[in-house]
């Protein structure tokens, strides 16, 4: 069972401005047929993160885009696999720039890439990328999937109240070609989508933020210490607290104390 059927060439649509690339794809979904569509915008007037979060992005500086996928034989109960695959693909894309093989033994450490549950991409304790996935269901099966991605690339000043943004330019000390970066991601993503489920799960879990040791978390009852124990197939996070009790949380039910 794979997350996508036959891998086709992506059709990339580059637009100057839209409310959000996810919204653009939703409105134009009928015209896409079964194409693998990508829409990239230089600026979003209403870019969103998960829930009610907004996404700050300076015009023409970052990579804000959405990918239309057509999963095959994916039940709604398995939809977190798509989130895992996209998160892993983004990490592997950034690793291509952060840790190129030619400099593996000579370059200084520039930050630890990880996936902050469920699907934010972090460099150490700072957020470099957010993902918003919207699935369209037919019965109990996913028919279309819109993957929205906001990746901080060349922006060096952030003005919103987001607590911990970082960009590739800040990490690398140089700008990155956005079109080339998108092409690298679109090459990596199909390879990750074709992985067997157990391999994908392992790749995701091995990159989890704060996956080792005890850390501070907060829920509706207050702050507590726990370690990341597991992420279930449906996407819920399992923590093991200091008293040895397993705590299971859905998205937005628990937070990381940064």
PDB file of C-alpha atoms in Angstrom:
ATOM      1  CA  UNK A   1       0.000   0.000   0.000  1.00  0.00           C
ATOM      2  CA  UNK A   2       1.450   3.330  -1.101  1.00  0.00           C
ATOM      3  CA  UNK A   3       0.255   6.830  -0.313  1.00  0.00           C
ATOM      4  CA  UNK A   4       0.075   7.777  -3.968  1.00  0.00           C
ATOM      5  CA  UNK A   5      -0.540   5.905  -7.164  1.00  0.00           C
ATOM      6  CA  UNK A   6       1.471   6.397 -10.322  1.00  0.00           C
ATOM      7  CA  UNK A   7       3.987   9.196  -9.847  1.00  0.00           C
ATOM      8  CA  UNK A   8       3.601  11.797 -12.582  1.00  0.00           C
ATOM      9  CA  UNK A   9       5.468  14.962 -13.372  1.00  0.00           C
ATOM     10  CA  UNK A  10       4.260  17.885 -11.303  1.00  0.00           C
ATOM     11  CA  UNK A  11       2.689  20.821 -13.095  1.00  0.00           C
ATOM     12  CA  UNK A  12       3.953  23.951 -11.297  1.00  0.00           C
ATOM     13  CA  UNK A  13       1.845  27.117 -11.389  1.00  0.00           C
ATOM     14  CA  UNK A  14       3.644  30.251 -10.167  1.00  0.00           C
ATOM     15  CA  UNK A  15       1.411  33.160  -9.193  1.00  0.00           C
ATOM     16  CA  UNK A  16       2.216  36.569  -7.788  1.00  0.00           C
ATOM     17  CA  UNK A  17      -0.414  36.783  -5.039  1.00  0.00           C
ATOM     18  CA  UNK A  18      -3.385  34.901  -3.603  1.00  0.00           C
ATOM     19  CA  UNK A  19      -5.220  34.629  -0.309  1.00  0.00           C
ATOM     20  CA  UNK A  20      -3.655  31.227   0.328  1.00  0.00           C
ATOM     21  CA  UNK A  21      -2.271  28.564  -1.970  1.00  0.00           C
ATOM     22  CA  UNK A  22      -4.493  25.948  -0.305  1.00  0.00           C
ATOM     23  CA  UNK A  23      -7.509  28.130  -1.054  1.00  0.00           C
ATOM     24  CA  UNK A  24      -6.372  28.608  -4.655  1.00  0.00           C
ATOM     25  CA  UNK A  25      -6.139  24.839  -5.154  1.00  0.00           C
ATOM     26  CA  UNK A  26      -9.533  24.240  -3.540  1.00  0.00           C
ATOM     27  CA  UNK A  27     -11.151  26.707  -5.924  1.00  0.00           C
ATOM     28  CA  UNK A  28      -9.381  25.210  -8.952  1.00  0.00           C
ATOM     29  CA  UNK A  29      -9.546  21.557  -7.929  1.00  0.00           C
ATOM     30  CA  UNK A  30     -12.038  20.620 -10.645  1.00  0.00           C
ATOM     31  CA  UNK A  31      -9.731  21.880 -13.401  1.00  0.00           C
ATOM     32  CA  UNK A  32      -6.825  19.779 -12.165  1.00  0.00           C
ATOM     33  CA  UNK A  33      -8.292  16.376 -12.916  1.00  0.00           C
ATOM     34  CA  UNK A  34      -5.764  13.799 -11.817  1.00  0.00           C
ATOM     35  CA  UNK A  35      -2.737  16.001 -12.395  1.00  0.00           C
ATOM     36  CA  UNK A  36      -0.125  16.400  -9.706  1.00  0.00           C
ATOM     37  CA  UNK A  37      -0.524  20.164  -9.326  1.00  0.00           C
ATOM     38  CA  UNK A  38       1.686  22.586  -7.413  1.00  0.00           C
ATOM     39  CA  UNK A  39       0.826  26.238  -6.921  1.00  0.00           C
ATOM     40  CA  UNK A  40       3.526  28.573  -5.607  1.00  0.00           C
ATOM     41  CA  UNK A  41       2.794  32.161  -4.597  1.00  0.00           C
ATOM     42  CA  UNK A  42       5.181  35.040  -4.002  1.00  0.00           C
ATOM     43  CA  UNK A  43       2.771  36.429  -1.432  1.00  0.00           C
ATOM     44  CA  UNK A  44      -0.258  35.197   0.510  1.00  0.00           C
ATOM     45  CA  UNK A  45      -2.708  37.740   1.881  1.00  0.00           C
ATOM     46  CA  UNK A  46      -4.260  35.235   4.278  1.00  0.00           C
ATOM     47  CA  UNK A  47      -1.683  32.501   4.751  1.00  0.00           C
ATOM     48  CA  UNK A  48      -2.691  30.080   7.479  1.00  0.00           C
ATOM     49  CA  UNK A  49      -1.099  27.563   9.747  1.00  0.00           C
ATOM     50  CA  UNK A  50      -2.909  24.856  11.638  1.00  0.00           C
ATOM     51  CA  UNK A  51      -6.034  25.872  13.524  1.00  0.00           C
ATOM     52  CA  UNK A  52      -6.386  29.643  13.747  1.00  0.00           C
ATOM     53  CA  UNK A  53      -2.667  30.376  13.357  1.00  0.00           C
ATOM     54  CA  UNK A  54      -1.503  32.791  10.657  1.00  0.00           C
ATOM     55  CA  UNK A  55       1.735  32.513   8.709  1.00  0.00           C
ATOM     56  CA  UNK A  56       4.040  35.517   8.289  1.00  0.00           C
ATOM     57  CA  UNK A  57       5.938  35.592   5.012  1.00  0.00           C
ATOM     58  CA  UNK A  58       7.694  38.525   3.348  1.00  0.00           C
ATOM     59  CA  UNK A  59       6.795  38.981  -0.311  1.00  0.00           C
ATOM     60  CA  UNK A  60       9.078  37.027  -2.637  1.00  0.00           C
ATOM     61  CA  UNK A  61      11.368  35.813   0.130  1.00  0.00           C
ATOM     62  CA  UNK A  62      10.021  32.421   1.165  1.00  0.00           C
ATOM     63  CA  UNK A  63       8.545  29.276  -0.284  1.00  0.00           C
ATOM     64  CA  UNK A  64       4.772  29.276   0.143  1.00  0.00           C
ATOM     65  CA  UNK A  65       3.108  26.611  -1.946  1.00  0.00           C
ATOM     66  CA  UNK A  66       0.549  23.835  -2.030  1.00  0.00           C
ATOM     67  CA  UNK A  67       0.685  20.402  -3.613  1.00  0.00           C
ATOM     68  CA  UNK A  68      -2.364  18.509  -4.873  1.00  0.00           C
ATOM     69  CA  UNK A  69      -2.019  14.767  -4.301  1.00  0.00           C
ATOM     70  CA  UNK A  70      -4.310  11.899  -5.210  1.00  0.00           C
ATOM     71  CA  UNK A  71      -3.761   9.159  -2.612  1.00  0.00           C
ATOM     72  CA  UNK A  72      -4.761   5.628  -3.542  1.00  0.00           C
ATOM     73  CA  UNK A  73      -6.612   3.297  -1.212  1.00  0.00           C
ATOM     74  CA  UNK A  74      -5.986   5.509   1.812  1.00  0.00           C
ATOM     75  CA  UNK A  75      -8.629   5.257   4.499  1.00  0.00           C
ATOM     76  CA  UNK A  76      -9.528   8.368   6.440  1.00  0.00           C
ATOM     77  CA  UNK A  77      -8.243   6.643   9.576  1.00  0.00           C
ATOM     78  CA  UNK A  78      -4.781   6.421   7.979  1.00  0.00           C
ATOM     79  CA  UNK A  79      -4.545  10.048   6.873  1.00  0.00           C
ATOM     80  CA  UNK A  80      -1.782  10.864   9.362  1.00  0.00           C
ATOM     81  CA  UNK A  81       0.553   8.852   7.120  1.00  0.00           C
ATOM     82  CA  UNK A  82       0.405  11.749   4.637  1.00  0.00           C
ATOM     83  CA  UNK A  83       1.466  14.185   7.352  1.00  0.00           C
ATOM     84  CA  UNK A  84       4.348  11.897   8.301  1.00  0.00           C
ATOM     85  CA  UNK A  85       5.492  11.585   4.682  1.00  0.00           C
ATOM     86  CA  UNK A  86       5.443  15.327   4.005  1.00  0.00           C
ATOM     87  CA  UNK A  87       7.298  16.063   7.254  1.00  0.00           C
ATOM     88  CA  UNK A  88      10.007  13.521   6.458  1.00  0.00           C
ATOM     89  CA  UNK A  89      10.319  14.789   2.878  1.00  0.00           C
ATOM     90  CA  UNK A  90      10.814  18.355   4.106  1.00  0.00           C
ATOM     91  CA  UNK A  91      13.491  17.247   6.566  1.00  0.00           C
ATOM     92  CA  UNK A  92      15.318  15.325   3.864  1.00  0.00           C
ATOM     93  CA  UNK A  93      15.086  18.332   1.535  1.00  0.00           C
ATOM     94  CA  UNK A  94      16.571  20.658   4.157  1.00  0.00           C
ATOM     95  CA  UNK A  95      19.262  18.104   4.985  1.00  0.00           C
ATOM     96  CA  UNK A  96      20.338  18.380   1.335  1.00  0.00           C
ATOM     97  CA  UNK A  97      21.206  22.044   2.018  1.00  0.00           C
ATOM     98  CA  UNK A  98      22.231  21.897   5.668  1.00  0.00           C
ATOM     99  CA  UNK A  99      24.426  18.809   5.575  1.00  0.00           C
ATOM    100  CA  UNK A 100      25.753  18.326   2.026  1.00  0.00           C
ATOM    101  CA  UNK A 101      28.024  15.248   1.788  1.00  0.00           C
ATOM    102  CA  UNK A 102      30.971  17.292   0.511  1.00  0.00           C
ATOM    103  CA  UNK A 103      31.136  19.263   3.773  1.00  0.00           C
ATOM    104  CA  UNK A 104      30.094  16.540   6.203  1.00  0.00           C
ATOM    105  CA  UNK A 105      33.482  16.441   7.930  1.00  0.00           C
ATOM    106  CA  UNK A 106      34.395  20.111   7.707  1.00  0.00           C
ATOM    107  CA  UNK A 107      31.332  22.304   8.226  1.00  0.00           C
ATOM    108  CA  UNK A 108      30.326  23.516  11.702  1.00  0.00           C
ATOM    109  CA  UNK A 109      27.115  22.277  13.284  1.00  0.00           C
ATOM    110  CA  UNK A 110      24.323  24.512  12.045  1.00  0.00           C
ATOM    111  CA  UNK A 111      21.379  23.127  13.953  1.00  0.00           C
ATOM    112  CA  UNK A 112      19.455  19.950  14.577  1.00  0.00           C
ATOM    113  CA  UNK A 113      16.532  19.368  12.227  1.00  0.00           C
ATOM    114  CA  UNK A 114      13.493  17.716  13.771  1.00  0.00           C
ATOM    115  CA  UNK A 115       9.728  17.301  13.431  1.00  0.00           C
ATOM    116  CA  UNK A 116       7.776  18.937  16.227  1.00  0.00           C
ATOM    117  CA  UNK A 117       4.615  16.884  16.558  1.00  0.00           C
ATOM    118  CA  UNK A 118       2.500  16.741  14.550  1.00  0.00           C
ATOM    119  CA  UNK A 119       4.258  18.341  11.561  1.00  0.00           C
ATOM    120  CA  UNK A 120       6.204  21.539  12.249  1.00  0.00           C
ATOM    121  CA  UNK A 121       9.822  21.467  11.109  1.00  0.00           C
ATOM    122  CA  UNK A 122      12.292  22.831  13.634  1.00  0.00           C
ATOM    123  CA  UNK A 123      15.957  23.793  13.693  1.00  0.00           C
ATOM    124  CA  UNK A 124      16.940  23.287  17.318  1.00  0.00           C
ATOM    125  CA  UNK A 125      14.120  25.136  19.160  1.00  0.00           C
ATOM    126  CA  UNK A 126      13.081  27.393  16.273  1.00  0.00           C
ATOM    127  CA  UNK A 127      10.397  26.857  13.645  1.00  0.00           C
ATOM    128  CA  UNK A 128      11.478  26.947  10.020  1.00  0.00           C
ATOM    129  CA  UNK A 129       8.463  25.358   8.327  1.00  0.00           C
ATOM    130  CA  UNK A 130       4.749  24.745   8.868  1.00  0.00           C
ATOM    131  CA  UNK A 131       2.389  22.358   7.110  1.00  0.00           C
ATOM    132  CA  UNK A 132      -1.383  22.503   6.646  1.00  0.00           C
ATOM    133  CA  UNK A 133      -3.022  19.417   5.127  1.00  0.00           C
ATOM    134  CA  UNK A 134      -6.623  19.326   3.934  1.00  0.00           C
ATOM    135  CA  UNK A 135      -8.162  16.053   2.763  1.00  0.00           C
ATOM    136  CA  UNK A 136     -11.296  15.526   0.701  1.00  0.00           C
ATOM    137  CA  UNK A 137     -13.104  12.314   1.553  1.00  0.00           C
ATOM    138  CA  UNK A 138     -15.406  10.040  -0.397  1.00  0.00           C
ATOM    139  CA  UNK A 139     -16.990   7.688   2.077  1.00  0.00           C
ATOM    140  CA  UNK A 140     -14.136   6.425   4.238  1.00  0.00           C
ATOM    141  CA  UNK A 141     -11.447   6.982   1.577  1.00  0.00           C
ATOM    142  CA  UNK A 142      -9.327  10.042   0.781  1.00  0.00           C
ATOM    143  CA  UNK A 143      -9.743  11.147  -2.836  1.00  0.00           C
ATOM    144  CA  UNK A 144      -7.784  14.397  -2.914  1.00  0.00           C
ATOM    145  CA  UNK A 145      -5.232  15.880  -0.572  1.00  0.00           C
ATOM    146  CA  UNK A 146      -4.018  19.481  -0.536  1.00  0.00           C
ATOM    147  CA  UNK A 147      -0.692  19.920   1.245  1.00  0.00           C
ATOM    148  CA  UNK A 148       0.079  23.538   2.111  1.00  0.00           C
ATOM    149  CA  UNK A 149       3.665  24.366   3.070  1.00  0.00           C
ATOM    150  CA  UNK A 150       5.237  27.560   4.358  1.00  0.00           C
ATOM    151  CA  UNK A 151       9.040  27.346   4.460  1.00  0.00           C
ATOM    152  CA  UNK A 152      11.125  30.293   5.676  1.00  0.00           C
ATOM    153  CA  UNK A 153      13.861  30.643   3.072  1.00  0.00           C
ATOM    154  CA  UNK A 154      15.375  34.113   2.585  1.00  0.00           C
ATOM    155  CA  UNK A 155      13.515  36.247   5.117  1.00  0.00           C
ATOM    156  CA  UNK A 156      15.818  37.542   7.862  1.00  0.00           C
ATOM    157  CA  UNK A 157      13.495  39.790   9.895  1.00  0.00           C
ATOM    158  CA  UNK A 158      10.210  38.615  11.427  1.00  0.00           C
ATOM    159  CA  UNK A 159       7.659  41.044  12.865  1.00  0.00           C
ATOM    160  CA  UNK A 160       4.689  38.943  13.958  1.00  0.00           C
ATOM    161  CA  UNK A 161       4.170  37.641  17.485  1.00  0.00           C
ATOM    162  CA  UNK A 162       5.316  34.148  16.469  1.00  0.00           C
ATOM    163  CA  UNK A 163       7.726  33.242  19.273  1.00  0.00           C
ATOM    164  CA  UNK A 164      10.508  31.384  17.501  1.00  0.00           C
ATOM    165  CA  UNK A 165      10.793  31.709  13.693  1.00  0.00           C
ATOM    166  CA  UNK A 166      14.014  31.019  11.821  1.00  0.00           C
ATOM    167  CA  UNK A 167      14.885  30.892   8.115  1.00  0.00           C
ATOM    168  CA  UNK A 168      17.347  29.048   5.918  1.00  0.00           C
ATOM    169  CA  UNK A 169      19.163  32.338   5.316  1.00  0.00           C
ATOM    170  CA  UNK A 170      19.663  32.825   9.041  1.00  0.00           C
ATOM    171  CA  UNK A 171      20.940  29.274   9.438  1.00  0.00           C
ATOM    172  CA  UNK A 172      23.137  29.122   6.335  1.00  0.00           C
ATOM    173  CA  UNK A 173      24.247  32.737   6.176  1.00  0.00           C
ATOM    174  CA  UNK A 174      23.243  33.012   2.501  1.00  0.00           C
ATOM    175  CA  UNK A 175      20.194  33.071   0.286  1.00  0.00           C
ATOM    176  CA  UNK A 176      18.769  29.984  -1.422  1.00  0.00           C
ATOM    177  CA  UNK A 177      17.164  29.819  -4.866  1.00  0.00           C
ATOM    178  CA  UNK A 178      13.471  29.166  -4.168  1.00  0.00           C
ATOM    179  CA  UNK A 179      12.712  27.523  -7.516  1.00  0.00           C
ATOM    180  CA  UNK A 180      15.602  25.105  -7.113  1.00  0.00           C
ATOM    181  CA  UNK A 181      14.521  24.360  -3.537  1.00  0.00           C
ATOM    182  CA  UNK A 182      10.991  23.542  -4.699  1.00  0.00           C
ATOM    183  CA  UNK A 183      12.347  21.181  -7.355  1.00  0.00           C
ATOM    184  CA  UNK A 184      14.461  19.360  -4.767  1.00  0.00           C
ATOM    185  CA  UNK A 185      11.408  18.887  -2.553  1.00  0.00           C
ATOM    186  CA  UNK A 186       9.270  17.657  -5.462  1.00  0.00           C
ATOM    187  CA  UNK A 187      11.951  15.095  -6.248  1.00  0.00           C
ATOM    188  CA  UNK A 188      12.175  13.884  -2.647  1.00  0.00           C
ATOM    189  CA  UNK A 189       8.423  13.784  -1.903  1.00  0.00           C
ATOM    190  CA  UNK A 190       7.463  10.989  -4.364  1.00  0.00           C
ATOM    191  CA  UNK A 191      10.325   8.865  -3.072  1.00  0.00           C
ATOM    192  CA  UNK A 192       9.077   9.215   0.489  1.00  0.00           C
ATOM    193  CA  UNK A 193       5.467   8.600  -0.508  1.00  0.00           C
ATOM    194  CA  UNK A 194       6.478   5.240  -2.029  1.00  0.00           C
ATOM    195  CA  UNK A 195       8.058   3.918   1.163  1.00  0.00           C
ATOM    196  CA  UNK A 196       6.497   1.012   2.982  1.00  0.00           C
ATOM    197  CA  UNK A 197       4.425   2.155   5.985  1.00  0.00           C
ATOM    198  CA  UNK A 198       6.760   0.685   8.595  1.00  0.00           C
ATOM    199  CA  UNK A 199       9.762   2.442   7.006  1.00  0.00           C
ATOM    200  CA  UNK A 200       7.913   5.745   6.856  1.00  0.00           C
ATOM    201  CA  UNK A 201       6.826   5.490  10.496  1.00  0.00           C
ATOM    202  CA  UNK A 202      10.407   4.766  11.552  1.00  0.00           C
ATOM    203  CA  UNK A 203      11.733   7.710   9.517  1.00  0.00           C
ATOM    204  CA  UNK A 204       9.169  10.003  11.139  1.00  0.00           C
ATOM    205  CA  UNK A 205       9.688   8.794  14.715  1.00  0.00           C
ATOM    206  CA  UNK A 206      13.485   8.997  14.449  1.00  0.00           C
ATOM    207  CA  UNK A 207      13.201  12.721  13.673  1.00  0.00           C
ATOM    208  CA  UNK A 208      10.739  13.699  16.404  1.00  0.00           C
ATOM    209  CA  UNK A 209      11.513  16.860  18.331  1.00  0.00           C
ATOM    210  CA  UNK A 210      12.465  16.158  21.961  1.00  0.00           C
ATOM    211  CA  UNK A 211      12.344  12.429  21.339  1.00  0.00           C
ATOM    212  CA  UNK A 212      14.913  11.743  24.070  1.00  0.00           C
ATOM    213  CA  UNK A 213      14.777  12.509  27.797  1.00  0.00           C
ATOM    214  CA  UNK A 214      12.273  14.349  29.972  1.00  0.00           C
ATOM    215  CA  UNK A 215      10.892  17.718  28.883  1.00  0.00           C
ATOM    216  CA  UNK A 216       8.241  20.194  30.017  1.00  0.00           C
ATOM    217  CA  UNK A 217       4.782  20.056  28.465  1.00  0.00           C
ATOM    218  CA  UNK A 218       1.507  21.776  29.289  1.00  0.00           C
ATOM    219  CA  UNK A 219      -2.121  20.717  28.991  1.00  0.00           C
ATOM    220  CA  UNK A 220      -5.383  22.100  30.386  1.00  0.00           C
ATOM    221  CA  UNK A 221      -4.338  21.005  33.882  1.00  0.00           C
ATOM    222  CA  UNK A 222      -0.947  22.715  33.898  1.00  0.00           C
ATOM    223  CA  UNK A 223       2.741  22.077  33.285  1.00  0.00           C
ATOM    224  CA  UNK A 224       4.281  18.629  33.696  1.00  0.00           C
ATOM    225  CA  UNK A 225       7.405  16.708  32.757  1.00  0.00           C
ATOM    226  CA  UNK A 226       7.296  13.775  30.373  1.00  0.00           C
ATOM    227  CA  UNK A 227       9.094  12.120  27.514  1.00  0.00           C
ATOM    228  CA  UNK A 228       7.815  11.375  24.021  1.00  0.00           C
ATOM    229  CA  UNK A 229       6.872   7.706  23.976  1.00  0.00           C
ATOM    230  CA  UNK A 230       5.059   7.231  20.665  1.00  0.00           C
ATOM    231  CA  UNK A 231       2.820   8.687  17.981  1.00  0.00           C
ATOM    232  CA  UNK A 232      -0.166   6.471  17.225  1.00  0.00           C
ATOM    233  CA  UNK A 233      -1.373   5.607  13.735  1.00  0.00           C
ATOM    234  CA  UNK A 234      -4.168   8.170  14.051  1.00  0.00           C
ATOM    235  CA  UNK A 235      -1.671  10.912  14.909  1.00  0.00           C
ATOM    236  CA  UNK A 236      -2.219  11.136  18.667  1.00  0.00           C
ATOM    237  CA  UNK A 237       0.866  11.794  20.791  1.00  0.00           C
ATOM    238  CA  UNK A 238       1.746   9.447  23.647  1.00  0.00           C
ATOM    239  CA  UNK A 239       3.784  10.896  26.509  1.00  0.00           C
ATOM    240  CA  UNK A 240       5.179   9.090  29.538  1.00  0.00           C
ATOM    241  CA  UNK A 241       5.127  11.375  32.578  1.00  0.00           C
ATOM    242  CA  UNK A 242       7.422  11.386  35.602  1.00  0.00           C
ATOM    243  CA  UNK A 243       5.033   9.083  37.491  1.00  0.00           C
ATOM    244  CA  UNK A 244       5.234   6.458  34.755  1.00  0.00           C
ATOM    245  CA  UNK A 245       1.744   7.158  33.408  1.00  0.00           C
ATOM    246  CA  UNK A 246       1.047   7.228  29.682  1.00  0.00           C
ATOM    247  CA  UNK A 247      -0.815  10.334  28.549  1.00  0.00           C
ATOM    248  CA  UNK A 248      -2.448  10.384  25.113  1.00  0.00           C
ATOM    249  CA  UNK A 249      -3.228  13.660  23.353  1.00  0.00           C
ATOM    250  CA  UNK A 250      -4.870  14.753  20.131  1.00  0.00           C
ATOM    251  CA  UNK A 251      -3.604  17.835  18.301  1.00  0.00           C
ATOM    252  CA  UNK A 252      -3.979  21.074  20.307  1.00  0.00           C
ATOM    253  CA  UNK A 253      -4.599  19.174  23.567  1.00  0.00           C
ATOM    254  CA  UNK A 254      -0.977  19.500  24.696  1.00  0.00           C
ATOM    255  CA  UNK A 255       1.821  21.979  24.109  1.00  0.00           C
ATOM    256  CA  UNK A 256       5.606  21.969  24.262  1.00  0.00           C
ATOM    257  CA  UNK A 257       7.017  24.439  26.784  1.00  0.00           C
ATOM    258  CA  UNK A 258       9.713  26.220  24.793  1.00  0.00           C
TER     259      UNK A 258
END
